[in-house]
N, CA, C and O atoms as CSV, one atom per row, in Angstrom:
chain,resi,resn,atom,element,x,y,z
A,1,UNK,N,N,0.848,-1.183,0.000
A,1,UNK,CA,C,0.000,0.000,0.000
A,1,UNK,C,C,0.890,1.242,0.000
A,1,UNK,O,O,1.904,1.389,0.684
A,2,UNK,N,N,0.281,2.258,-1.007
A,2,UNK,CA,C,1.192,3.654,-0.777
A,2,UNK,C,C,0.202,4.504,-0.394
A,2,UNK,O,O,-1.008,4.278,-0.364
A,3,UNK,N,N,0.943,5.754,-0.028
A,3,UNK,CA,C,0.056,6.708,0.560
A,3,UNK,C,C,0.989,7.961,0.966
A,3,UNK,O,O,1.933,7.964,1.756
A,4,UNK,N,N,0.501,8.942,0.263
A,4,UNK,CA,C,1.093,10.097,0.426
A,4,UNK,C,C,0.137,11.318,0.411
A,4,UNK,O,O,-1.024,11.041,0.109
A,5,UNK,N,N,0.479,12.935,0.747
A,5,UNK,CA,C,-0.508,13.509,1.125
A,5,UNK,C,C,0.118,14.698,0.258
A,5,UNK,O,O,1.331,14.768,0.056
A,6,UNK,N,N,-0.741,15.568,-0.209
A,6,UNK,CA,C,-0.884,16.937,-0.766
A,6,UNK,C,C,-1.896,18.181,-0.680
A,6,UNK,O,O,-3.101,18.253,-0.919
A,7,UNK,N,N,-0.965,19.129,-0.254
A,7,UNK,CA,C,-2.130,20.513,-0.118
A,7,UNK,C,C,-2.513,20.817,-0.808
A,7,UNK,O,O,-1.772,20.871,-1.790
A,8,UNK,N,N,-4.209,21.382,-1.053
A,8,UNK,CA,C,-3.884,22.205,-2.366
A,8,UNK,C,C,-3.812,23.387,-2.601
A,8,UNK,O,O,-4.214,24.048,-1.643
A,9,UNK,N,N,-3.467,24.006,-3.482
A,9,UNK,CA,C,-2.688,25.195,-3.661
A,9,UNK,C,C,-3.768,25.690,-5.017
A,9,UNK,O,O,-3.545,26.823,-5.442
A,10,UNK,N,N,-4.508,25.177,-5.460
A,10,UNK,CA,C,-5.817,25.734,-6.575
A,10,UNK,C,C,-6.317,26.587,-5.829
A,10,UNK,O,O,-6.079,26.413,-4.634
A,11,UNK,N,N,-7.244,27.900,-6.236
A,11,UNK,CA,C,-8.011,29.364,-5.464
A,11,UNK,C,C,-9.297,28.157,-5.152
A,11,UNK,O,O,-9.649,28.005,-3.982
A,12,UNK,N,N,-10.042,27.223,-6.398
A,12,UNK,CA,C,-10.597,27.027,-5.839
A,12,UNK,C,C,-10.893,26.003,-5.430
A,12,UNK,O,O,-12.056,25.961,-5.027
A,13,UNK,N,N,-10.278,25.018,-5.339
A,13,UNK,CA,C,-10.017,23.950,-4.225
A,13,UNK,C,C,-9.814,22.958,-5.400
A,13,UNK,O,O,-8.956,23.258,-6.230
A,14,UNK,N,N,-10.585,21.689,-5.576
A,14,UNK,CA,C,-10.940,20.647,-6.243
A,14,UNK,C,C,-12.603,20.675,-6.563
A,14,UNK,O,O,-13.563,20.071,-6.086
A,15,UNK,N,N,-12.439,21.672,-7.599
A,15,UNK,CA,C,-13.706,21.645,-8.303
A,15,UNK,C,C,-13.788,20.834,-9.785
A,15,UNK,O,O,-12.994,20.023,-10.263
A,16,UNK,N,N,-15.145,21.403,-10.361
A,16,UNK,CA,C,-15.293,20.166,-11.752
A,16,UNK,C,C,-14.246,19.765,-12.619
A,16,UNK,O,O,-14.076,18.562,-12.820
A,17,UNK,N,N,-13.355,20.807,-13.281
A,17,UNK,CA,C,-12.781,19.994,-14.102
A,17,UNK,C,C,-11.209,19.471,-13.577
A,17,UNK,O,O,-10.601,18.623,-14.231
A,18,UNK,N,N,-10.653,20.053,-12.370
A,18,UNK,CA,C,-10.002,19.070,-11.860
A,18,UNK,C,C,-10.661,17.752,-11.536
A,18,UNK,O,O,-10.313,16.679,-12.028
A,19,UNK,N,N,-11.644,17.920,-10.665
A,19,UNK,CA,C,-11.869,16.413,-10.178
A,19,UNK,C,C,-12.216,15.627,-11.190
A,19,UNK,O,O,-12.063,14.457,-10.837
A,20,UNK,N,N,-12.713,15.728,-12.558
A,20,UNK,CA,C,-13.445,15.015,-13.667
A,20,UNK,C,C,-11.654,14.253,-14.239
A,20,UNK,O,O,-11.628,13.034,-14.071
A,21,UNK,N,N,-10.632,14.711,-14.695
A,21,UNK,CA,C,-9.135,14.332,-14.623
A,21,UNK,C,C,-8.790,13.717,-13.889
A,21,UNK,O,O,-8.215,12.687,-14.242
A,22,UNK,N,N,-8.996,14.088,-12.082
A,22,UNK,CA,C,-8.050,13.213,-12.077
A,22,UNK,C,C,-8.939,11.975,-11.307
A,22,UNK,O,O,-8.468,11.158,-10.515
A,23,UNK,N,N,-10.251,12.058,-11.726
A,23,UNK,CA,C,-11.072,10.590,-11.736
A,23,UNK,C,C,-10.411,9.975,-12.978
A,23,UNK,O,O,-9.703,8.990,-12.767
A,24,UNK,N,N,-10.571,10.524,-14.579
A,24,UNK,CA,C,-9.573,9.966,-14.976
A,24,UNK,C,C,-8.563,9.799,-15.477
A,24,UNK,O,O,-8.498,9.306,-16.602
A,25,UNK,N,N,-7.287,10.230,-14.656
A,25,UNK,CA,C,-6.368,10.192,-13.912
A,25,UNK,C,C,-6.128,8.126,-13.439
A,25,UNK,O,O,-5.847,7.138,-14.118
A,26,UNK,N,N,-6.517,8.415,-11.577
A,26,UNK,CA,C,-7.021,7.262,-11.381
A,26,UNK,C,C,-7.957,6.087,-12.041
A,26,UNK,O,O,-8.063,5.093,-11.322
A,27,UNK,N,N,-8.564,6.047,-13.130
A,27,UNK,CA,C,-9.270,5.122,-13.422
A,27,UNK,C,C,-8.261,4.554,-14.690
A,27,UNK,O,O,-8.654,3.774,-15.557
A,28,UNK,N,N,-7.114,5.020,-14.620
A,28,UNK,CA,C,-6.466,4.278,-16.071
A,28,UNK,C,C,-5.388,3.178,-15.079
A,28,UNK,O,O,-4.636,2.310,-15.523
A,29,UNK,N,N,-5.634,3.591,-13.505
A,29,UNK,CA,C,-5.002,1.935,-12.550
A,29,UNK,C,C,-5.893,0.575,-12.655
A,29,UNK,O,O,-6.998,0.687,-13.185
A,30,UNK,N,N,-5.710,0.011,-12.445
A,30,UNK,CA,C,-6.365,-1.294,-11.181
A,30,UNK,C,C,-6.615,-1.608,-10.051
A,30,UNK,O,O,-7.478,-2.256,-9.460
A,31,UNK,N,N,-5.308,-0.792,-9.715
A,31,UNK,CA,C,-5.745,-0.530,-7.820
A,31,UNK,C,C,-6.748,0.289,-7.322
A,31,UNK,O,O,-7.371,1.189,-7.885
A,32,UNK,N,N,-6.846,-0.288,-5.812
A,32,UNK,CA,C,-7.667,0.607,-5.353
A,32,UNK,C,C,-7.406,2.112,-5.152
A,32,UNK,O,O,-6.330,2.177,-4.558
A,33,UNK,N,N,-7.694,2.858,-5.283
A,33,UNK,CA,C,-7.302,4.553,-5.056
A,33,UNK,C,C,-8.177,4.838,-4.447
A,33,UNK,O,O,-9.315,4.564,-4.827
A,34,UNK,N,N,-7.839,5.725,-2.869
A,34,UNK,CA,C,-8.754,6.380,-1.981
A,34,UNK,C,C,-8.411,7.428,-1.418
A,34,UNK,O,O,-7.487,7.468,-0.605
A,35,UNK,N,N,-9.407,8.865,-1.922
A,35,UNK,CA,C,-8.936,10.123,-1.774
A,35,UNK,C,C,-9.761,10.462,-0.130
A,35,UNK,O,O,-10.906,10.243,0.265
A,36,UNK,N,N,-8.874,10.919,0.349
A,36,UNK,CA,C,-9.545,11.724,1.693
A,36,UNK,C,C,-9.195,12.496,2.655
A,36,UNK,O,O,-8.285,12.283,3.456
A,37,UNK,N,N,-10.497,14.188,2.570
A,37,UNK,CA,C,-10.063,15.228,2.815
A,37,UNK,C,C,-10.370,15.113,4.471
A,37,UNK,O,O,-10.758,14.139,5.115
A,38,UNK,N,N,-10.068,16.389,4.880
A,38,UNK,CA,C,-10.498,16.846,6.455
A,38,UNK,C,C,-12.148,15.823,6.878
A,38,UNK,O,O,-12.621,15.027,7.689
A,39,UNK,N,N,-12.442,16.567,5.681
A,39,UNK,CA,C,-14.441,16.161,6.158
A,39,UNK,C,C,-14.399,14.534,5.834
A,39,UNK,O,O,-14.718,13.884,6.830
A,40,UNK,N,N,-13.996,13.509,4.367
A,40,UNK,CA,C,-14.383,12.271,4.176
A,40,UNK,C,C,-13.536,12.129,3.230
A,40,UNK,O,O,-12.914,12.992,2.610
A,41,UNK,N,N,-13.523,10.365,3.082
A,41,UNK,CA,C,-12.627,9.449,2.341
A,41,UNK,C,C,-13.628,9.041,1.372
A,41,UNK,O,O,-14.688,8.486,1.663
A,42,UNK,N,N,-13.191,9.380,0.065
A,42,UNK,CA,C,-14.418,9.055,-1.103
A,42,UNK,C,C,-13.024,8.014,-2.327
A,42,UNK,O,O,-11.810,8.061,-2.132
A,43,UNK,N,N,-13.612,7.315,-3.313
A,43,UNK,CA,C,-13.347,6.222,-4.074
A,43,UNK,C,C,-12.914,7.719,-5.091
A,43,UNK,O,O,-13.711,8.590,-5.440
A,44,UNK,N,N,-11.342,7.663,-5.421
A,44,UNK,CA,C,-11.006,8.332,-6.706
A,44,UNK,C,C,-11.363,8.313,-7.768
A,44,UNK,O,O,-11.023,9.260,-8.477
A,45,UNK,N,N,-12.124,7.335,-8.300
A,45,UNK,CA,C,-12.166,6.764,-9.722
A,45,UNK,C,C,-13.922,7.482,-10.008
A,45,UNK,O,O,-14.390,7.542,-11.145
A,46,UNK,N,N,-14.516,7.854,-9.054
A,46,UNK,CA,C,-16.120,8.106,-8.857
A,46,UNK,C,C,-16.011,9.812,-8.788
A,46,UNK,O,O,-15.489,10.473,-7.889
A,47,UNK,N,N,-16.436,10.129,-9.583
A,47,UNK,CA,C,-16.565,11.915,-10.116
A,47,UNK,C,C,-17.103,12.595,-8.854
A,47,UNK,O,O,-16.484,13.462,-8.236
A,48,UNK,N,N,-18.868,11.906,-8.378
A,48,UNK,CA,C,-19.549,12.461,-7.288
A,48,UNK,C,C,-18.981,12.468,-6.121
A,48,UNK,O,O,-19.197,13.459,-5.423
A,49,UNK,N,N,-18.322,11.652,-5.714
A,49,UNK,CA,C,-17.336,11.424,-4.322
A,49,UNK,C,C,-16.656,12.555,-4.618
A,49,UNK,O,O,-16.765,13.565,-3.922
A,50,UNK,N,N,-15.816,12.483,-5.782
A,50,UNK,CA,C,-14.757,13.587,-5.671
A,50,UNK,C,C,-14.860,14.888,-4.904
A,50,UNK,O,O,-14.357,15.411,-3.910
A,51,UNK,N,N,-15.836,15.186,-5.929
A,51,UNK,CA,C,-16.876,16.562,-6.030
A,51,UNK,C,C,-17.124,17.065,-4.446
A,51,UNK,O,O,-16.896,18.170,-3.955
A,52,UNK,N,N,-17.893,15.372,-3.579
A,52,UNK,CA,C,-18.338,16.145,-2.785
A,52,UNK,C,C,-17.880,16.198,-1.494
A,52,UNK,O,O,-18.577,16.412,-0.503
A,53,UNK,N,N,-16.245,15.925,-1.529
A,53,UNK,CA,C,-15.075,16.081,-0.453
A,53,UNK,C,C,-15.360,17.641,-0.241
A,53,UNK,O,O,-15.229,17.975,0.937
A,54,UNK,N,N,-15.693,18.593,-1.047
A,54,UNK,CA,C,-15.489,19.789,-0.822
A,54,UNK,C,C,-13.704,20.769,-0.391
A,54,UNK,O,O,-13.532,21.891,0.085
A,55,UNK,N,N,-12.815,19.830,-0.780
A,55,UNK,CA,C,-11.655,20.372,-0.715
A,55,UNK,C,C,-11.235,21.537,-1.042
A,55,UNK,O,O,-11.331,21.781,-2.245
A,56,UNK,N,N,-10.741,22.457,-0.304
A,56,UNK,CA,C,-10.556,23.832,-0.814
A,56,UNK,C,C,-9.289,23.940,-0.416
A,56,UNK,O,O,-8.619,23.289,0.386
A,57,UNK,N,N,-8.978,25.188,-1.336
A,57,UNK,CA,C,-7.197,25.572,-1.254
A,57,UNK,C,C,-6.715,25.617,0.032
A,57,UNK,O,O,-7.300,26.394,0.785
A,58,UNK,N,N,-5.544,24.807,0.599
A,58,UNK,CA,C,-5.269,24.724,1.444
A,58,UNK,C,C,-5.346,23.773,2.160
A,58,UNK,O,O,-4.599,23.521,3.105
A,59,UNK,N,N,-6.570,22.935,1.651
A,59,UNK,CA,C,-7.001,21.595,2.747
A,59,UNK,C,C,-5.499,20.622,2.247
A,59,UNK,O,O,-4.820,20.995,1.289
A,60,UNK,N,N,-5.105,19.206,3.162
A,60,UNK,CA,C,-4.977,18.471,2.519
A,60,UNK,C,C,-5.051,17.062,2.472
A,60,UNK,O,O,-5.324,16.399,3.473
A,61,UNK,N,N,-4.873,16.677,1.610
A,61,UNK,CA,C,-5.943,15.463,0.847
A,61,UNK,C,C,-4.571,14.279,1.080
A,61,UNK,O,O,-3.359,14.479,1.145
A,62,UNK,N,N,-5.394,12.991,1.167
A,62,UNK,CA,C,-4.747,11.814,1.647
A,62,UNK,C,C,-4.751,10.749,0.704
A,62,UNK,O,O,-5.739,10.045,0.916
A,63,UNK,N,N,-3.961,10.265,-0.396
A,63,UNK,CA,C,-4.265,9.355,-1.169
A,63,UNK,C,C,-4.283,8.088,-0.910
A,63,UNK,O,O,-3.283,7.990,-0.199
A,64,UNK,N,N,-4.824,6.814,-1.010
A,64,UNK,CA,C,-4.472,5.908,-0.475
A,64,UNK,C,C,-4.273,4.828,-1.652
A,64,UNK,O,O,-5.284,4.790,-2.353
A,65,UNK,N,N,-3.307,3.973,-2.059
A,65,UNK,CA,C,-3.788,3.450,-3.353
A,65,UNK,C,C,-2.767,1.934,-2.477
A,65,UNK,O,O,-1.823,1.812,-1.696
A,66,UNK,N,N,-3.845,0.936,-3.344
A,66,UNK,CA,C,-3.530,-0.081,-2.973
A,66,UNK,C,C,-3.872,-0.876,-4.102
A,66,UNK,O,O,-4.749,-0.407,-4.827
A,67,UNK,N,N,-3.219,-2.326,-4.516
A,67,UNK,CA,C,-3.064,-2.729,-5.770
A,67,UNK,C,C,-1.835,-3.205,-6.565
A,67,UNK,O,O,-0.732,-2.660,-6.604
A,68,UNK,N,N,-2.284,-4.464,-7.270
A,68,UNK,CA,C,-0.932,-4.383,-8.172
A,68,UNK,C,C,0.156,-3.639,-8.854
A,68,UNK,O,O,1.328,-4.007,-8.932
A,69,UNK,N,N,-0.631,-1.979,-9.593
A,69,UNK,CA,C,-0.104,-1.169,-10.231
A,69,UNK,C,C,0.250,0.193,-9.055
A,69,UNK,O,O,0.430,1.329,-9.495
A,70,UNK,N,N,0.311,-0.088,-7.632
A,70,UNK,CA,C,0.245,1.013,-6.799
A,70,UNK,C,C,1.250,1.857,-6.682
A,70,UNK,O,O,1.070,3.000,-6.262
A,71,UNK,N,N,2.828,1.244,-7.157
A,71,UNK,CA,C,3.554,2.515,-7.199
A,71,UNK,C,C,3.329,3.369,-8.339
A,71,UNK,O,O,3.349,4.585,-8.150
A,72,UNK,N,N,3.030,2.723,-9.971
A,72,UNK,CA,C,3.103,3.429,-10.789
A,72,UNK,C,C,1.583,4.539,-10.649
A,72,UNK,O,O,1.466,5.387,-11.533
A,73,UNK,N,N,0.816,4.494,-9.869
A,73,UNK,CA,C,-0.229,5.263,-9.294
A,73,UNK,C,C,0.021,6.000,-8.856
A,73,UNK,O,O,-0.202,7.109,-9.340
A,74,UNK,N,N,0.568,5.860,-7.807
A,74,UNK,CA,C,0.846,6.798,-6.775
A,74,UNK,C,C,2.009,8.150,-7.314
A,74,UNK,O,O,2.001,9.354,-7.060
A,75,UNK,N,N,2.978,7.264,-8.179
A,75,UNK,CA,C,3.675,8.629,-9.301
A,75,UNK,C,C,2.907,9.523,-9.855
A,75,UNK,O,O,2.915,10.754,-9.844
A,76,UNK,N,N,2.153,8.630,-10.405
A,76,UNK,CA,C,1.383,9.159,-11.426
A,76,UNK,C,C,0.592,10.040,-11.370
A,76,UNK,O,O,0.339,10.843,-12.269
A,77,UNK,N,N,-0.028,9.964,-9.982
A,77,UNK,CA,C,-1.555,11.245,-9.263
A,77,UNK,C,C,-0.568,11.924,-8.061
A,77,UNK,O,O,-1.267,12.666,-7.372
A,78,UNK,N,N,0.761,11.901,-7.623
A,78,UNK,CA,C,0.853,12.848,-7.225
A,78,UNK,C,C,1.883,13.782,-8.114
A,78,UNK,O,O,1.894,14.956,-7.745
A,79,UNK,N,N,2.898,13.409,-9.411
A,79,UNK,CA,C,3.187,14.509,-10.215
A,79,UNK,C,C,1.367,14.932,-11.040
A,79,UNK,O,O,1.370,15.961,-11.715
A,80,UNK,N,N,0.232,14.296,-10.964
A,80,UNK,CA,C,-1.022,15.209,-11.670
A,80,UNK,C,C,-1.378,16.492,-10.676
A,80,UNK,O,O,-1.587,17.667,-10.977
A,81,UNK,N,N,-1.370,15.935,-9.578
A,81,UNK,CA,C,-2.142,17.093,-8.420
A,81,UNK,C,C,-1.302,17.833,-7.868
A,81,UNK,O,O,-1.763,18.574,-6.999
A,82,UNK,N,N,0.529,17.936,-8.207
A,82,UNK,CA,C,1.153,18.983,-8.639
A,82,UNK,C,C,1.079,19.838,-9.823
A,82,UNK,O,O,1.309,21.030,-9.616
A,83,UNK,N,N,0.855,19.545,-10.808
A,83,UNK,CA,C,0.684,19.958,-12.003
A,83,UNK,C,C,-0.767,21.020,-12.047
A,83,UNK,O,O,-0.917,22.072,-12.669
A,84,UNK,N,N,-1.583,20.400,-11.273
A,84,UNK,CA,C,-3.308,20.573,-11.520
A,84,UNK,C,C,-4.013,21.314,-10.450
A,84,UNK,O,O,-4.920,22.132,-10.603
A,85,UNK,N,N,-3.496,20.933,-9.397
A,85,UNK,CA,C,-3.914,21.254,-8.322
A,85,UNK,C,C,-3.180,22.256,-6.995
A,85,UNK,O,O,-3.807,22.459,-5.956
C-alpha cells in the first residue's frame, strides 16, 4: 500500500474539471485509489465522491492506493495534483 498527502494550492479547491481528470487520472489503474479530505474518504475513480469532499485551497488530501499497479499510481496522481492542483 502507498500513501502520500498533498495541499492544495488551486483558489478554488478541487472543483469540476479538476476532479473530472483526475477521476480519470485514477481510473487508467487497477488498484484501489482512496482520496480523503479533512471532512471524508471518497473512491477516486467516482466523479460524485470527488466533487463532494469539498476540498478547498489549502485543505490536505490523503491518497491511499492499494493494488498491483500502486507505485506506478501513486507517481502518477501525485506529479497530476502537482501539475493541476
Amino acid at each position: 500500500m502507498k500513501t502520500f498527502e498533498y495541499t492544495i494550492t488551486d483558489e478554488l479547491g478541487i472543483h469540476a474539471r479538476p476532479a473530472g481528470m483526475l477521476v480519470k487520472e485514477a481510473s487508467k489503474f487497477a488498484s484501489k485509489i482512496m482520496i480523503a479530505s479533512p471532512k471524508k474518504e471518497v473512491d477516486a475513480k467516482r466523479i460524485m465522491g470527488v466533487m463532494s469532499m469539498g476540498a478547498k485551497k489549502g485543505d490536505t488530501v490523503k491518497l491511499t492506493i492499494e493494488g498491483t499497479d500502486e507505485a506506478e499510481a501513486a507517481a502518477s496522481l501525485e506529479k497530476f495534483l502537482q501539475d493541476n492542483l
